[in-house]
Every structure is written in structure tokens, then in C-alpha cells.
PDB file of C-alpha atoms in Angstrom:
ATOM      1  CA  MET B   1       1.228  26.026  15.742  1.00 68.00           C
ATOM      2  CA  ARG B   2      -1.449  27.980  15.057  1.00 73.00           C
ATOM      3  CA  ARG B   3      -2.738  25.573  12.261  1.00 82.00           C
ATOM      4  CA  ALA B   4      -1.924  22.670  14.917  1.00 86.00           C
ATOM      5  CA  ASN B   5      -4.004  24.370  17.454  1.00 84.00           C
ATOM      6  CA  GLY B   6      -6.506  24.458  15.077  1.00 87.00           C
ATOM      7  CA  TYR B   7      -6.854  20.813  14.425  1.00 90.00           C
ATOM      8  CA  LEU B   8      -6.340  20.331  18.431  1.00 93.00           C
ATOM      9  CA  ALA B   9      -9.710  22.446  18.470  1.00 93.00           C
ATOM     10  CA  ASP B  10     -11.418  20.529  15.916  1.00 94.00           C
ATOM     11  CA  LEU B  11     -10.444  17.128  17.644  1.00 94.00           C
ATOM     12  CA  LEU B  12     -12.051  18.386  20.603  1.00 95.00           C
ATOM     13  CA  ASP B  13     -15.239  19.668  19.007  1.00 95.00           C
ATOM     14  CA  VAL B  14     -15.308  16.044  17.091  1.00 95.00           C
ATOM     15  CA  GLN B  15     -14.746  14.369  20.556  1.00 96.00           C
ATOM     16  CA  PHE B  16     -17.192  15.823  22.618  1.00 96.00           C
ATOM     17  CA  ARG B  17     -19.871  15.648  20.158  1.00 96.00           C
ATOM     18  CA  GLN B  18     -19.262  11.912  20.532  1.00 96.00           C
ATOM     19  CA  ILE B  19     -19.568  12.444  23.905  1.00 96.00           C
ATOM     20  CA  LEU B  20     -23.256  13.901  23.920  1.00 96.00           C
ATOM     21  CA  ASN B  21     -24.590  11.137  21.854  1.00 94.00           C
ATOM     22  CA  GLU B  22     -22.915   8.370  24.448  1.00 91.00           C
ATOM     23  CA  THR B  23     -24.928  10.502  27.553  1.00 94.00           C
ATOM     24  CA  ASN B  24     -27.886   8.639  29.160  1.00 94.00           C
ATOM     25  CA  ASP B  25     -29.657   8.447  32.145  1.00 94.00           C
ATOM     26  CA  ASP B  26     -26.951   7.705  34.607  1.00 96.00           C
ATOM     27  CA  TRP B  27     -25.456  11.650  33.938  1.00 97.00           C
ATOM     28  CA  LYS B  28     -26.758  13.958  36.661  1.00 97.00           C
ATOM     29  CA  ARG B  29     -28.459  17.365  35.261  1.00 97.00           C
ATOM     30  CA  VAL B  30     -26.955  20.561  36.481  1.00 98.00           C
ATOM     31  CA  SER B  31     -25.743  23.344  35.169  1.00 97.00           C
ATOM     32  CA  LEU B  32     -22.552  25.348  34.651  1.00 97.00           C
ATOM     33  CA  LEU B  33     -22.262  27.518  38.127  1.00 97.00           C
ATOM     34  CA  ASP B  34     -22.333  23.926  39.664  1.00 98.00           C
ATOM     35  CA  ILE B  35     -19.124  22.554  37.826  1.00 98.00           C
ATOM     36  CA  ALA B  36     -17.091  26.081  37.416  1.00 98.00           C
ATOM     37  CA  SER B  37     -16.467  29.174  39.079  1.00 97.00           C
ATOM     38  CA  TYR B  38     -16.816  32.181  37.018  1.00 97.00           C
ATOM     39  CA  LYS B  39     -14.714  35.102  38.513  1.00 96.00           C
ATOM     40  CA  ASN B  40     -15.525  38.403  37.531  1.00 95.00           C
ATOM     41  CA  GLY B  41     -12.281  40.887  37.293  1.00 96.00           C
ATOM     42  CA  LEU B  42     -11.640  44.203  38.575  1.00 96.00           C
ATOM     43  CA  ALA B  43     -11.545  47.367  37.216  1.00 96.00           C
ATOM     44  CA  MET B  44      -7.863  47.672  37.078  1.00 97.00           C
ATOM     45  CA  GLN B  45      -7.529  51.560  36.649  1.00 95.00           C
ATOM     46  CA  LYS B  46      -8.207  51.656  40.574  1.00 95.00           C
ATOM     47  CA  PHE B  47      -4.861  49.113  41.100  1.00 96.00           C
ATOM     48  CA  ARG B  48      -2.190  50.969  39.515  1.00 96.00           C
ATOM     49  CA  PRO B  49       1.031  50.285  40.876  1.00 96.00           C
ATOM     50  CA  GLU B  50       3.467  52.216  43.003  1.00 93.00           C
ATOM     51  CA  SER B  51       7.419  52.657  42.519  1.00 92.00           C
ATOM     52  CA  PRO B  52       9.319  50.529  43.084  1.00 94.00           C
ATOM     53  CA  ASP B  53       6.532  47.945  42.067  1.00 95.00           C
ATOM     54  CA  GLU B  54       6.479  46.931  38.332  1.00 94.00           C
ATOM     55  CA  GLY B  55       3.138  45.898  38.332  1.00 96.00           C
ATOM     56  CA  LEU B  56       1.859  43.466  36.149  1.00 97.00           C
ATOM     57  CA  PRO B  57       0.270  44.265  32.868  1.00 97.00           C
ATOM     58  CA  VAL B  58      -3.754  44.364  32.400  1.00 98.00           C
ATOM     59  CA  LEU B  59      -5.262  41.654  30.719  1.00 98.00           C
ATOM     60  CA  LYS B  60      -8.606  43.473  28.229  1.00 96.00           C
ATOM     61  CA  ILE B  61     -10.611  41.667  25.654  1.00 95.00           C
ATOM     62  CA  ARG B  62      -8.448  43.056  23.440  1.00 95.00           C
ATOM     63  CA  GLU B  63      -5.229  41.241  24.747  1.00 96.00           C
ATOM     64  CA  LEU B  64      -7.512  38.096  25.220  1.00 96.00           C
ATOM     65  CA  GLY B  65      -8.270  38.344  21.479  1.00 94.00           C
ATOM     66  CA  GLN B  66      -4.434  38.997  20.223  1.00 93.00           C
ATOM     67  CA  GLY B  67      -3.215  36.156  22.692  1.00 93.00           C
ATOM     68  CA  TYR B  68      -0.617  38.363  24.625  1.00 93.00           C
ATOM     69  CA  CYS B  69      -0.183  41.679  26.320  1.00 95.00           C
ATOM     70  CA  GLY B  70       1.833  44.086  24.436  1.00 91.00           C
ATOM     71  CA  THR B  71       4.133  47.001  25.389  1.00 91.00           C
ATOM     72  CA  ASP B  72       1.325  49.290  25.891  1.00 94.00           C
ATOM     73  CA  ALA B  73      -1.025  47.340  27.752  1.00 96.00           C
ATOM     74  CA  GLU B  74      -1.840  48.866  30.819  1.00 97.00           C
ATOM     75  CA  ARG B  75      -0.425  47.734  34.460  1.00 97.00           C
ATOM     76  CA  CYS B  76      -1.917  47.007  37.659  1.00 97.00           C
ATOM     77  CA  ARG B  77      -0.329  45.914  40.697  1.00 97.00           C
ATOM     78  CA  SER B  78       1.234  42.758  41.276  1.00 96.00           C
ATOM     79  CA  ASP B  79      -0.192  41.822  44.476  1.00 95.00           C
ATOM     80  CA  ILE B  80      -3.516  41.683  43.394  1.00 96.00           C
ATOM     81  CA  ASP B  81      -5.674  39.132  44.762  1.00 96.00           C
ATOM     82  CA  VAL B  82      -4.600  35.567  43.300  1.00 96.00           C
ATOM     83  CA  SER B  83      -8.563  35.250  42.491  1.00 96.00           C
ATOM     84  CA  VAL B  84      -8.265  37.775  39.349  1.00 97.00           C
ATOM     85  CA  THR B  85      -4.396  36.618  38.901  1.00 98.00           C
ATOM     86  CA  ILE B  86      -4.019  35.169  35.547  1.00 98.00           C
ATOM     87  CA  ARG B  87      -1.673  32.665  34.625  1.00 97.00           C
ATOM     88  CA  ASP B  88      -0.598  30.547  31.480  1.00 97.00           C
ATOM     89  CA  GLY B  89      -3.153  27.626  31.775  1.00 97.00           C
ATOM     90  CA  ASP B  90      -5.995  29.803  33.123  1.00 98.00           C
ATOM     91  CA  LEU B  91      -9.152  29.396  31.214  1.00 98.00           C
ATOM     92  CA  VAL B  92     -10.613  33.076  30.075  1.00 98.00           C
ATOM     93  CA  PHE B  93     -14.255  33.936  28.844  1.00 96.00           C
ATOM     94  CA  SER B  94     -14.867  37.494  27.586  1.00 94.00           C
ATOM     95  CA  TRP B  95     -18.885  37.897  28.672  1.00 89.00           C
ATOM     96  CA  SER B  96     -19.243  41.577  27.095  1.00 84.00           C
ATOM     97  CA  GLY B  97     -18.849  43.121  23.937  1.00 79.00           C
ATOM     98  CA  THR B  98     -16.834  40.299  22.565  1.00 84.00           C
ATOM     99  CA  LEU B  99     -17.849  37.014  23.414  1.00 90.00           C
ATOM    100  CA  LEU B 100     -14.258  34.766  23.443  1.00 93.00           C
ATOM    101  CA  LEU B 101     -13.399  31.409  25.201  1.00 96.00           C
ATOM    102  CA  GLU B 102      -9.537  30.928  25.243  1.00 96.00           C
ATOM    103  CA  PHE B 103      -6.932  29.332  27.355  1.00 97.00           C
ATOM    104  CA  TRP B 104      -4.695  31.834  28.243  1.00 97.00           C
ATOM    105  CA  ALA B 105      -0.869  31.381  27.209  1.00 96.00           C
ATOM    106  CA  GLY B 106       0.611  35.071  27.827  1.00 95.00           C
ATOM    107  CA  GLY B 107       2.207  35.581  30.899  1.00 95.00           C
ATOM    108  CA  ASP B 108       1.383  36.589  34.665  1.00 97.00           C
ATOM    109  CA  ALA B 109      -1.594  38.987  34.506  1.00 98.00           C
ATOM    110  CA  GLY B 110      -4.394  40.901  36.102  1.00 98.00           C
ATOM    111  CA  LEU B 111      -7.594  40.358  34.923  1.00 98.00           C
ATOM    112  CA  ASN B 112     -10.015  42.923  34.260  1.00 97.00           C
ATOM    113  CA  GLN B 113     -13.644  43.841  34.733  1.00 93.00           C
ATOM    114  CA  HIS B 114     -15.724  42.086  32.013  1.00 93.00           C
ATOM    115  CA  LEU B 115     -13.955  38.928  31.778  1.00 96.00           C
ATOM    116  CA  PHE B 116     -14.208  35.474  34.114  1.00 96.00           C
ATOM    117  CA  LYS B 117     -11.922  33.425  35.369  1.00 97.00           C
ATOM    118  CA  VAL B 118     -12.940  29.628  35.000  1.00 98.00           C
ATOM    119  CA  THR B 119     -12.162  27.386  37.679  1.00 98.00           C
ATOM    120  CA  SER B 120     -13.184  24.342  39.358  1.00 98.00           C
ATOM    121  CA  GLU B 121     -12.217  22.096  42.445  1.00 96.00           C
ATOM    122  CA  ASN B 122     -14.009  19.031  41.477  1.00 97.00           C
ATOM    123  CA  TYR B 123     -13.967  19.026  37.496  1.00 98.00           C
ATOM    124  CA  PRO B 124     -10.736  18.679  34.782  1.00 98.00           C
ATOM    125  CA  SER B 125     -10.467  21.995  32.420  1.00 98.00           C
ATOM    126  CA  TRP B 126     -11.686  20.179  29.482  1.00 98.00           C
ATOM    127  CA  PHE B 127     -14.892  19.356  31.130  1.00 98.00           C
ATOM    128  CA  TYR B 128     -16.232  23.330  31.996  1.00 98.00           C
ATOM    129  CA  TYR B 129     -14.470  24.551  28.807  1.00 98.00           C
ATOM    130  CA  MET B 130     -16.454  22.634  26.599  1.00 98.00           C
ATOM    131  CA  TRP B 131     -19.555  22.621  28.351  1.00 98.00           C
ATOM    132  CA  THR B 132     -18.829  26.813  28.374  1.00 97.00           C
ATOM    133  CA  LYS B 133     -18.316  26.519  24.424  1.00 96.00           C
ATOM    134  CA  HIS B 134     -21.047  24.288  24.084  1.00 96.00           C
ATOM    135  CA  HIS B 135     -23.026  27.219  24.874  1.00 95.00           C
ATOM    136  CA  LEU B 136     -21.433  29.875  23.320  1.00 93.00           C
ATOM    137  CA  ARG B 137     -23.738  30.072  20.477  1.00 88.00           C
ATOM    138  CA  ARG B 138     -26.123  31.011  22.608  1.00 90.00           C
ATOM    139  CA  PHE B 139     -24.821  33.291  25.082  1.00 90.00           C
ATOM    140  CA  ILE B 140     -23.819  35.365  21.821  1.00 86.00           C
ATOM    141  CA  ALA B 141     -27.315  35.347  20.587  1.00 85.00           C
ATOM    142  CA  LEU B 142     -28.197  36.269  23.632  1.00 82.00           C
ATOM    143  CA  ALA B 143     -25.641  39.202  23.609  1.00 76.00           C
ATOM    144  CA  LYS B 144     -26.634  40.332  20.511  1.00 76.00           C
ATOM    145  CA  ASP B 145     -30.471  40.818  21.367  1.00 70.00           C
ATOM    146  CA  ARG B 146     -29.268  42.999  24.530  1.00 62.00           C
ATOM    147  CA  ALA B 147     -26.673  45.103  22.591  1.00 53.00           C
ATOM    148  CA  THR B 148     -28.337  48.625  22.836  1.00 46.00           C
ATOM    149  CA  THR B 149     -24.857  50.250  23.854  1.00 46.00           C
ATOM    150  CA  MET B 150     -22.367  46.917  24.606  1.00 53.00           C
ATOM    151  CA  GLY B 151     -23.794  43.111  24.464  1.00 61.00           C
ATOM    152  CA  HIS B 152     -23.123  40.950  27.492  1.00 73.00           C
ATOM    153  CA  ILE B 153     -24.618  37.891  29.181  1.00 81.00           C
ATOM    154  CA  LYS B 154     -25.810  37.759  32.685  1.00 84.00           C
ATOM    155  CA  ARG B 155     -24.620  35.720  35.716  1.00 89.00           C
ATOM    156  CA  SER B 156     -28.095  33.375  35.119  1.00 91.00           C
ATOM    157  CA  ALA B 157     -27.537  32.699  32.035  1.00 91.00           C
ATOM    158  CA  LEU B 158     -24.782  30.817  33.087  1.00 95.00           C
ATOM    159  CA  GLN B 159     -27.381  29.073  35.402  1.00 95.00           C
ATOM    160  CA  GLU B 160     -29.959  28.618  32.629  1.00 94.00           C
ATOM    161  CA  SER B 161     -27.268  26.465  30.625  1.00 96.00           C
ATOM    162  CA  GLU B 162     -27.627  22.721  31.391  1.00 97.00           C
ATOM    163  CA  VAL B 163     -24.737  20.492  31.965  1.00 98.00           C
ATOM    164  CA  LEU B 164     -24.457  16.566  31.721  1.00 98.00           C
ATOM    165  CA  VAL B 165     -22.190  15.011  34.289  1.00 98.00           C
ATOM    166  CA  PRO B 166     -20.806  11.585  33.850  1.00 97.00           C
ATOM    167  CA  PRO B 167     -20.596   8.833  37.021  1.00 97.00           C
ATOM    168  CA  GLU B 168     -17.045   8.907  38.115  1.00 96.00           C
ATOM    169  CA  ASP B 169     -15.661   6.505  36.169  1.00 97.00           C
ATOM    170  CA  THR B 170     -17.293   7.652  32.954  1.00 97.00           C
ATOM    171  CA  LEU B 171     -15.564  11.172  33.772  1.00 97.00           C
ATOM    172  CA  ALA B 172     -12.040   9.619  34.685  1.00 97.00           C
ATOM    173  CA  ARG B 173     -12.003   7.556  31.214  1.00 97.00           C
ATOM    174  CA  LEU B 174     -13.218  10.930  28.655  1.00 97.00           C
ATOM    175  CA  THR B 175     -10.353  12.659  30.596  1.00 97.00           C
ATOM    176  CA  GLU B 176      -7.784  10.204  29.506  1.00 97.00           C
ATOM    177  CA  THR B 177      -8.951  11.248  26.213  1.00 95.00           C
ATOM    178  CA  MET B 178      -9.633  15.016  26.906  1.00 97.00           C
ATOM    179  CA  GLN B 179      -7.005  16.539  29.027  1.00 97.00           C
ATOM    180  CA  PRO B 180      -4.188  15.755  26.779  1.00 96.00           C
ATOM    181  CA  ILE B 181      -5.796  17.733  23.716  1.00 95.00           C
ATOM    182  CA  VAL B 182      -6.193  20.749  25.700  1.00 96.00           C
ATOM    183  CA  ASP B 183      -2.792  20.714  27.754  1.00 96.00           C
ATOM    184  CA  GLU B 184      -1.165  20.316  24.399  1.00 95.00           C
ATOM    185  CA  MET B 185      -2.952  23.330  23.209  1.00 95.00           C
ATOM    186  CA  ILE B 186      -1.957  25.404  26.097  1.00 96.00           C
ATOM    187  CA  GLY B 187       1.715  23.919  25.576  1.00 94.00           C
ATOM    188  CA  LEU B 188       1.952  25.083  21.769  1.00 94.00           C
ATOM    189  CA  LYS B 189       0.657  28.503  22.743  1.00 94.00           C
ATOM    190  CA  ILE B 190       3.144  28.622  25.272  1.00 94.00           C
ATOM    191  CA  GLN B 191       5.918  27.233  22.912  1.00 93.00           C
ATOM    192  CA  ALA B 192       4.692  30.011  20.190  1.00 91.00           C
ATOM    193  CA  ARG B 193       5.084  32.812  22.901  1.00 91.00           C
ATOM    194  CA  ASN B 194       8.109  31.721  23.868  1.00 91.00           C
ATOM    195  CA  LEU B 195       9.848  31.979  20.149  1.00 91.00           C
ATOM    196  CA  GLY B 196       8.391  35.289  19.827  1.00 87.00           C
ATOM    197  CA  GLU B 197      10.481  36.452  22.549  1.00 87.00           C
ATOM    198  CA  ILE B 198      13.862  35.025  21.682  1.00 90.00           C
ATOM    199  CA  ARG B 199      12.709  36.387  17.913  1.00 89.00           C
ATOM    200  CA  ASP B 200      12.071  40.099  19.790  1.00 87.00           C
ATOM    201  CA  ALA B 201      15.172  39.570  21.561  1.00 88.00           C
ATOM    202  CA  LEU B 202      17.916  38.251  18.586  1.00 88.00           C
ATOM    203  CA  LEU B 203      16.319  40.348  15.594  1.00 87.00           C
ATOM    204  CA  PRO B 204      17.500  43.500  16.375  1.00 87.00           C
ATOM    205  CA  LYS B 205      21.068  41.954  17.271  1.00 86.00           C
ATOM    206  CA  LEU B 206      21.090  40.364  13.857  1.00 83.00           C
ATOM    207  CA  MET B 207      20.295  43.364  11.668  1.00 85.00           C
ATOM    208  CA  SER B 208      22.985  45.214  13.452  1.00 86.00           C
ATOM    209  CA  GLY B 209      25.146  42.610  12.967  1.00 83.00           C
ATOM    210  CA  GLU B 210      25.726  42.223  16.835  1.00 85.00           C
ATOM    211  CA  ILE B 211      25.703  38.378  16.447  1.00 83.00           C
ATOM    212  CA  ASP B 212      27.571  37.159  13.017  1.00 80.00           C
ATOM    213  CA  ILE B 213      25.983  34.233  11.426  1.00 76.00           C
ATOM    214  CA  SER B 214      27.964  34.219   8.281  1.00 74.00           C
ATOM    215  CA  ASN B 215      29.928  30.826   9.214  1.00 76.00           C
ATOM    216  CA  ILE B 216      26.875  28.861  10.641  1.00 74.00           C
ATOM    217  CA  GLU B 217      25.996  25.637   8.339  1.00 71.00           C
ATOM    218  CA  SER B 218      22.519  25.041   8.942  1.00 63.00           C
ATOM    219  CA  PRO B 219      20.873  21.622   8.167  1.00 61.00           C
ATOM    220  CA  THR B 220      19.898  20.649   4.788  1.00 56.00           C
ATOM    221  CA  GLN B 221      16.685  19.731   5.883  1.00 52.00           C
ATOM    222  CA  LEU B 222      14.933  21.131   9.164  1.00 48.00           C
ATOM    223  CA  ASN B 223      12.211  18.495   9.706  1.00 52.00           C
ATOM    224  CA  SER B 224      14.290  15.357   8.713  1.00 52.00           C
ATOM    225  CA  HIS B 225      11.984  12.863  10.319  1.00 51.00           C
ATOM    226  CA  LEU B 226       9.417  14.190   7.730  1.00 49.00           C
ATOM    227  CA  TYR B 227      11.776  14.770   5.099  1.00 52.00           C
ATOM    228  CA  LEU B 228      12.592  10.822   5.311  1.00 55.00           C
ATOM    229  CA  LEU B 229       9.341   9.795   5.325  1.00 48.00           C
ATOM    230  CA  LEU B 230       8.284  11.778   2.017  1.00 49.00           C
ATOM    231  CA  GLN B 231      11.310  10.112   0.631  1.00 55.00           C
ATOM    232  CA  ARG B 232      10.068   7.048   1.100  1.00 53.00           C
ATOM    233  CA  PHE B 233       7.137   7.869  -0.220  1.00 48.00           C
ATOM    234  CA  GLU B 234       8.121   9.313  -3.661  1.00 50.00           C
ATOM    235  CA  SER B 235      10.501   6.107  -3.881  1.00 56.00           C
ATOM    236  CA  SER B 236       7.376   3.725  -3.499  1.00 52.00           C
ATOM    237  CA  VAL B 237       9.230   2.184  -0.706  1.00 49.00           C
ATOM    238  CA  LEU B 238       6.296   3.561   1.527  1.00 46.00           C
ATOM    239  CA  ASP B 239       2.686   3.777  -0.064  1.00 48.00           C
ATOM    240  CA  ILE B 240       0.301   6.056   1.426  1.00 43.00           C
ATOM    241  CA  ARG B 241      -2.406   3.271   0.866  1.00 46.00           C
ATOM    242  CA  ASP B 242      -0.744   1.494   3.797  1.00 46.00           C
ATOM    243  CA  LEU B 243      -1.011   3.951   6.410  1.00 44.00           C
ATOM    244  CA  THR B 244      -3.821   3.822   9.017  1.00 44.00           C
ATOM    245  CA  ILE B 245      -6.134   6.334   8.300  1.00 42.00           C
ATOM    246  CA  ASP B 246      -8.962   7.249  10.602  1.00 47.00           C
ATOM    247  CA  ASP B 247     -12.393   7.939   9.672  1.00 50.00           C
ATOM    248  CA  GLU B 248     -12.016  11.416  10.617  1.00 46.00           C
ATOM    249  CA  ASP B 249      -8.933  11.825   8.881  1.00 45.00           C
ATOM    250  CA  GLN B 250     -10.405  10.637   5.436  1.00 49.00           C
ATOM    251  CA  SER B 251     -10.436  13.879   3.776  1.00 48.00           C
ATOM    252  CA  VAL B 252      -6.537  14.193   4.350  1.00 43.00           C
ATOM    253  CA  TYR B 253      -6.132  10.954   3.127  1.00 42.00           C
ATOM    254  CA  GLN B 254      -7.961  11.643   0.580  1.00 47.00           C
ATOM    255  CA  ASN B 255      -6.435  14.922  -0.847  1.00 44.00           C
ATOM    256  CA  CYS B 256      -2.503  12.961  -0.452  1.00 43.00           C
ATOM    257  CA  VAL B 257      -3.900  10.335  -2.778  1.00 43.00           C
ATOM    258  CA  ARG B 258      -5.157  12.903  -5.334  1.00 44.00           C
ATOM    259  CA  MET B 259      -1.913  15.514  -4.846  1.00 42.00           C
ATOM    260  CA  GLY B 260       0.632  12.883  -4.805  1.00 43.00           C
ATOM    261  CA  SER B 261       3.977  13.813  -2.723  1.00 39.00           C
ATOM    262  CA  ALA B 262       3.162  17.522  -2.324  1.00 41.00           C
ATOM    263  CA  GLY B 263       0.091  16.970  -0.696  1.00 39.00           C
ATOM    264  CA  PHE B 264       1.349  14.145   1.447  1.00 37.00           C
ATOM    265  CA  TYR B 265       3.709  16.662   2.722  1.00 38.00           C
ATOM    266  CA  SER B 266       1.598  19.502   3.126  1.00 41.00           C
ATOM    267  CA  ALA B 267      -0.837  17.525   5.081  1.00 41.00           C
ATOM    268  CA  LEU B 268       1.803  16.664   7.569  1.00 42.00           C
TER     269      LEU B 268
END
């Protein structure tokens, strides 16, 4: 799933570069602060939970980088304001120290200071995500210039970051292509988290023998649709040269032809 998300992120980057090449005088020039709200988190050590409130894990830079809140994560009150409560699919931007921009998929959490929750009432998440990401390299350079103790960016940097907004009909057309990719990225992250939780719950029971799987028959091939496709390719029923290959996938195609069935299978 991590590899698939990497491919999807690359696809977004390619699509966005194409979008930038399509801009014209009909596109409005605004700033990042005009298209999204960047809400700073709180100093969550001031909002510790009290019994019987179990609280929420605190989302800090470490947790954003690893993609989840571990059992050792600090906790905050569960009744904190919704503006600093993070849920699956929210975009989080670390603006101090290590600059990161990630869609969160680690469950409900409380947003700590030095992190922005990025939201918008007027624009889809792919739009403010890609434009923030577009300026991220410059933000990192700005943070390094200020790194006397801990590098960071100021809100003024967001205001100075130009965004080109297309007409409504163009934005709607682009959203039909871009938003499903973002939604799939988030969905894969959530699936990975759920599978990890199932693994962590079952593994101790399997190791202790509480769950006996000795009599369970596993299928001969888990990814049967890929297996059948591979068989057809190996038996020459299917020729990979007959497949429709987009320009962006030419490198994959060439590797498959050069490496034979092994390359075809690994590419899938």
C-alpha cells in the first residue's frame, strides 16, 4: 500500500504540472490564505484529560512523520475544540522544525502546536494540498535560513505564496480527475492502519496457540486475477505489447518487455 501511495503521489505531481501548463489570463491570482484556513494547534500539555475521560492521542511532528499515534503518545482532553481535532482525511502541515505535509489517517487525535490543520469551505482538498505542496520546497528553504534554533515559516510566507484559481467550470473538471486520486491515497492509508491493528490483535493469540490455524487451507494464489493474467502472458495467450500503455507508463512497459514475465508481474 505504501508503494501504491507513492505511485498515486507521483501521478498527482504529473497531473498538477500539466495543470500549471494550462493556466491562462482567466485564472485569478490569489494567495494560499485565500483558498484555505491554516489553523495552528494548541499547547496540549495544558489540556490533559481527567478521569474518567480517556482523552485523545496528541498529534505532534513525530506522529505525523510516522503516520500514527503510538501507545506512548501524549494525551489531551477529548472535548477540545473541533478546529484542533484531527480526523482521518484531514490535511496536516508541520510548519516548524521538520516541514511535512500529509493527509492524516491515524484516527482521531488532538492537534499540537507547530502544526496546521488545513481546511477550506470553498475548494476541494486536492486543490489546497497541491498548491501548498507546490510551495513546500520554498518553505523548507525559508525555514533553513531561519534555523538559528529551530527552523520555521511565518504566516506571512503563506500570504506571499501565489495560487492560480481556475474558473468554476474548469475547477470542477479538474476535480473530477484529481480528487479521486487523493481519496484513494487516504483510503489506502486507512486500510493499512486497520490491517495493522488486526495484525497486532491476532499475532499474540497466534503465537500463544489461542488461535489454531493448522487446519485452515489457504488458497493456492492470493491475487488470483493477477495470477491468471500472468499465466496468459507466459503462455503467449496475452502479449504485453497489446496492452494500452499511457505515455507516463512507458518506462514500466519497457521494463516488462525487457525482463519478461517477472518484470510484468512486479510492475503489476
